[in-house]
């Protein structure tokens, strides 16, 4: 294998706007109501005003160990040697949903034909568009920038060969990745928490400015 | 892989919050597609074309990929003044901007003219439509006079409209967006104090301390240079303070979130001023040399201690001291971003005056990282003059009825503003306004919807230029379908000032990417056609909008083609501290704490019995205060997916809006009524339930779906505007249906805050 391609995500720069999801749909000419290949989740905890929320943008992470590939009965899912991108041969897919159960990220979705479709890292366009494509080129070498990366308002999403993505990550994120964070499938920046609230929550205090409400 | 800094990011959690319903949706079978892009040959060569985003009118550059004559992809333009963080940075588009691709091919758009015949709208060709409209306009002028036609064309990408309606037809009545329906209080205060109408935008990249005051910059921005600039500032170590009753995406990234009691911003600002003066942290030289009315300000804040403000605002007094001190110490590299959050309630004018006073106090005006006095390009805004056309001014001598007729003596805002949105239905009742021309700006989303619907029925002539059917277009006498931004040659001439370039003027333009859908025409072509029919052809010698734009560039060393070719060009530099040379554009030529020298304002203040200086005006003085019957504060809000109530028909946007709330599995694509569990539980309401809103004006037009979340303050409920009766996307509720002429009496700004009760809608 030459180098594994990876995604990078920085929740500190994600503003939760869903531009990545819309960009993905546009690039792959998919209907608005089709399943998102790149989803944005809004995770929250706490009670007002000790409340925190964080947006998480996720897609197929093209895992090095590709659990979906391992369970696919008709061998329709391919973990490519040349760039590590996981593609789907829709001629072989039988729509059994095994891959959805195996995937750690809930990435595979099933379209009107009942066939699996998911992110192909913009290797090609449309469902199955990655299958049989030549090796993924970086934008410097003439390849397309993935739509979600291209249109991320906060530059929170990056993608590329592992060494390039690692070089752009902070030391802390790279270190955590090396230690096995997220199964070494995606590089995620540590969350810089809201200092006031985080301290208050840790100490069990009410943060400054808290308001007490009745009922 | 479950530890993401305390947030459980396992497959189970993510599936629960986002994926599960999506899997459900996959079984729903074949749904009609939202994308009606023509099929293209995937192997065809691609070309690049440019646009300037018109979805929220803030002009982020758009780069289109065109293949086989069809636009197949849309992206941002690198280094664009509005869509990037400036030099060396990438440009992007927000979801709205990306959805312009959907709009380009949207089969639901109005694509040909319609005229009213025997009470019914029927399709017409352009010749018929121009002829019919010209005749109706002539009859209207004969019967009522041009002064009874309301020009409601406040948001257009070409300024030809104002010359057509003002100079030629001769109406003096016009509704403006900033002053009347968007942020009237801050607009008035900002202008009169000397900050101008662009008082919302901080010189972010150079700032050490940013206060987003009632502003949600990461979700509702005037071009993406704003969130991008704030992110850059944060990476450089700046402090971000958010003052907001809601935990917004901006609050998520803040160092300090001040969950203020609604409408008490003015008290917080006065207390901050008190601290800054007490601690002698203000900019004495600036105050001494550049300001007017400091004595009155000092007096206004003398007893406004943080302890006093704590009781009112719910913000801890010590925290107020800390914020005030840190803000003043960071100044002048400290900026306040304030817009509709402190703009859309009845006491907003004075509240914003109190906040803006802080700028004068700490001397952050037109200094790096503070408030920036942006300079627009030196456009020739009057192309008629450039062509040597002797354009008449037929509105001259015709006074707006509001300032003439005794019926309106109870409205103090008649001294500060020509007209108010909420007063229009009354003026129609009184026979002072009998017709209206509208352009891409639906007044039915902006306040008093029920009264406006009646007013439209009563008017003799309603002309509208729009893209989608709604209650206004359906009730119009003439409907002109205008080409969207990507279908015409566009020069961004409206407010091209603030940007990611703190010291450069700039201009942005684009050529049509595509032929107009159906029979749509550009705004210029519509006015030219109408003018020829009215016998004013001599005033419109330009063949096309591009040619008209060329004359707008008379003072700039670029042709329209040259600008459009590269999408934007940067023009000359301008310096900080422009007041040093130019002073302030106010009655005294100084920054004004006190507005006593502003005649119209002073008259309004006198009638209301309020001070001309900063002052604490408690909520409930003019606006609704919650009570036992209507115990909740009800506000409408903006999400990142919609702007000006115009984008709701676009499926990519309402779909993602549903997904953001985890409600994509529900068969509902309207707006969400956001409420805290502490309010929802006693009312038996859960996320996904349909609820109705009720105010003193009655019950909402339709139910909305509840979204119960800790992100909003108990007692504070919100919904997104632009849905429901009257709007282009009728599913959901119209937040302005329950509005009954409430407004800020000084600025005429529609008061979008109401006391309300929320009830389960019952049934399914």
XYZ file of N, CA and C in Angstrom, chain B residues 116-201:
258
model
N -53.288 40.279 -13.364
C -54.621 39.969 -12.850
C -55.680 40.346 -13.884
N -56.507 39.387 -14.183
C -57.592 39.640 -15.134
C -58.870 39.032 -14.570
N -59.935 39.809 -14.508
C -61.207 39.360 -13.920
C -60.971 38.733 -12.550
N -60.113 39.372 -11.790
C -59.875 38.910 -10.420
C -58.906 37.742 -10.288
N -58.472 37.181 -11.389
C -57.584 36.014 -11.310
C -56.227 36.336 -11.926
N -55.177 35.758 -11.359
C -53.864 35.896 -11.984
C -53.777 34.955 -13.174
N -53.280 35.469 -14.296
C -53.073 34.583 -15.436
C -51.690 34.835 -16.032
N -51.172 33.830 -16.682
C -49.865 33.955 -17.329
C -49.933 35.027 -18.409
N -48.832 35.737 -18.561
C -48.792 36.778 -19.589
C -47.406 36.772 -20.208
N -47.286 37.349 -21.401
C -45.934 37.532 -21.915
C -45.436 38.903 -21.452
N -44.178 39.185 -21.712
C -43.600 40.407 -21.164
C -44.253 41.664 -21.739
N -44.540 41.659 -23.045
C -45.156 42.849 -23.647
C -46.473 43.176 -22.961
N -47.282 42.146 -22.787
C -48.576 42.327 -22.120
C -48.380 42.831 -20.696
N -47.420 42.204 -20.001
C -47.211 42.536 -18.590
C -46.737 43.981 -18.440
N -45.825 44.408 -19.307
C -45.359 45.798 -19.250
C -46.504 46.766 -19.576
N -47.252 46.443 -20.586
C -48.343 47.322 -21.026
C -49.392 47.442 -19.915
N -49.764 46.302 -19.363
C -50.782 46.262 -18.302
C -50.314 47.062 -17.080
N -49.060 46.839 -16.691
C -48.537 47.502 -15.488
C -48.449 49.010 -15.704
N -47.981 49.402 -16.874
C -47.857 50.836 -17.158
C -49.228 51.507 -17.086
N -50.213 50.851 -17.665
C -51.569 51.426 -17.637
C -52.071 51.537 -16.198
N -51.863 50.482 -15.420
C -52.320 50.505 -14.021
C -51.600 51.594 -13.224
N -50.310 51.773 -13.504
C -49.547 52.805 -12.781
C -50.045 54.205 -13.149
N -50.366 54.397 -14.412
C -50.890 55.701 -14.841
C -52.243 55.972 -14.206
N -53.104 54.961 -14.209
C -54.425 55.122 -13.581
C -54.272 55.424 -12.085
N -53.316 54.730 -11.470
C -53.079 54.915 -10.031
C -52.641 56.350 -9.741
N -51.726 56.845 -10.575
C -51.225 58.204 -10.387
C -52.367 59.218 -10.562
N -53.224 58.969 -11.536
C -54.356 59.878 -11.761
C -55.309 59.863 -10.577
N -55.581 58.685 -10.083
C -56.590 58.559 -9.037
C -56.079 58.951 -7.647
N -54.872 58.466 -7.301
C -54.377 58.660 -5.930
C -53.169 59.590 -5.845
N -52.461 59.735 -6.915
C -51.179 60.453 -6.860
C -50.072 59.481 -6.536
N -48.870 59.716 -7.071
C -47.751 58.799 -6.847
C -47.370 58.688 -5.376
N -47.702 59.716 -4.578
C -47.305 59.667 -3.163
C -48.016 58.560 -2.398
N -49.048 57.956 -3.014
C -49.741 56.879 -2.310
C -49.241 55.490 -2.699
N -48.160 55.455 -3.470
C -47.555 54.154 -3.789
C -46.361 53.935 -2.868
N -46.353 52.816 -2.193
C -45.251 52.498 -1.282
C -44.163 51.727 -2.024
N -42.954 52.258 -1.986
C -41.810 51.565 -2.572
C -41.208 50.651 -1.513
N -41.455 49.369 -1.656
C -40.923 48.388 -0.696
C -39.857 47.532 -1.372
N -38.989 48.187 -2.148
C -37.957 47.448 -2.893
C -36.603 47.588 -2.206
N -36.596 47.403 -0.888
C -35.387 47.762 -0.145
C -34.183 46.867 -0.402
N -34.390 45.655 -0.892
C -33.268 44.724 -1.051
C -33.105 44.310 -2.504
N -32.433 45.079 -3.292
C -32.206 44.683 -4.668
C -30.716 44.768 -4.945
N -30.264 44.077 -5.993
C -28.827 44.124 -6.281
C -28.495 45.230 -7.263
N -29.475 45.979 -7.707
C -29.186 47.130 -8.552
C -29.941 48.322 -7.999
N -29.344 49.485 -8.111
C -29.991 50.653 -7.530
C -30.937 51.338 -8.518
N -31.168 50.727 -9.682
C -32.024 51.355 -10.680
C -33.448 51.556 -10.145
N -33.843 50.689 -9.224
C -35.200 50.772 -8.673
C -35.484 52.118 -8.029
N -34.539 52.617 -7.244
C -34.850 53.847 -6.521
C -35.007 55.034 -7.470
N -34.247 55.020 -8.588
C -34.411 56.102 -9.568
C -35.754 55.976 -10.284
N -36.125 54.740 -10.552
C -37.393 54.517 -11.252
C -38.571 54.997 -10.399
N -38.637 54.514 -9.155
C -39.806 54.827 -8.323
C -39.726 56.221 -7.728
N -38.553 56.632 -7.285
C -38.417 57.954 -6.666
C -38.389 59.066 -7.687
N -37.383 59.022 -8.577
C -37.212 60.140 -9.519
C -38.302 60.214 -10.575
N -38.657 59.056 -11.144
C -39.579 59.095 -12.285
C -41.037 58.973 -11.860
N -41.371 57.914 -11.163
C -42.778 57.787 -10.764
C -43.114 58.819 -9.690
N -42.165 59.065 -8.793
C -42.330 60.176 -7.859
C -42.956 59.846 -6.515
N -42.699 58.627 -6.019
C -43.230 58.336 -4.682
C -42.204 58.674 -3.597
N -42.630 59.340 -2.526
C -41.715 59.621 -1.419
C -41.778 58.562 -0.314
N -42.640 57.564 -0.502
C -42.854 56.579 0.566
C -42.016 55.339 0.319
N -41.048 55.084 1.182
C -40.314 53.835 0.997
C -39.956 53.201 2.334
N -40.051 51.883 2.341
C -39.682 51.087 3.523
C -38.234 50.650 3.319
N -37.409 50.902 4.306
C -36.020 50.471 4.235
C -35.808 49.299 5.160
N -34.909 48.412 4.803
C -34.723 47.225 5.632
C -34.047 47.544 6.966
N -32.909 48.206 6.911
C -32.164 48.451 8.152
C -32.963 49.225 9.176
N -33.539 50.325 8.767
C -34.212 51.198 9.716
C -35.561 50.649 10.176
N -36.322 50.022 9.271
C -37.714 49.725 9.608
C -37.991 48.315 10.093
N -37.305 47.339 9.564
C -37.702 45.968 9.919
C -36.566 45.079 10.411
N -35.351 45.573 10.471
C -34.257 44.665 10.814
C -33.579 45.029 12.135
N -33.044 46.233 12.209
C -32.345 46.631 13.441
C -32.490 48.137 13.632
N -33.741 48.588 13.595
C -34.030 50.020 13.606
C -33.392 50.772 14.766
N -33.451 50.184 15.969
C -32.898 50.883 17.139
C -31.411 51.128 16.987
N -30.611 50.072 16.781
C -29.175 50.273 16.575
C -28.871 51.098 15.322
N -29.671 50.941 14.295
C -29.469 51.704 13.058
C -29.588 53.193 13.364
N -30.622 53.547 14.112
C -30.834 54.955 14.460
C -29.744 55.434 15.421
N -29.525 54.679 16.492
C -28.512 55.076 17.482
C -27.135 55.180 16.832
N -26.784 54.159 16.058
C -25.456 54.124 15.431
C -25.227 55.331 14.542
N -26.225 55.633 13.730
C -26.092 56.784 12.842
C -25.993 58.088 13.620
N -26.881 58.279 14.581
C -26.909 59.565 15.292
C -25.702 59.741 16.208
N -25.155 58.655 16.717
C -24.002 58.779 17.614
C -22.707 59.003 16.831
N -22.734 58.626 15.522
C -21.550 58.881 14.698
C -20.854 57.628 14.201
N -21.446 56.444 14.511
C -20.814 55.192 14.085
C -21.284 54.773 12.697
N -22.366 55.362 12.221
C -22.898 54.990 10.914
C -23.751 53.747 10.987
N -24.266 53.335 9.830
C -25.182 52.195 9.781
C -24.439 50.861 9.812
N -23.126 50.890 9.686
C -22.337 49.655 9.696
C -21.737 49.387 11.069
N -22.518 49.726 12.095
C -21.970 49.656 13.453
C -21.947 48.242 14.018
N -22.161 47.240 13.135
C -22.252 45.860 13.615
C -20.929 45.121 13.581
N -19.915 45.691 12.866
C -18.775 44.857 12.481
C -17.449 45.276 13.097
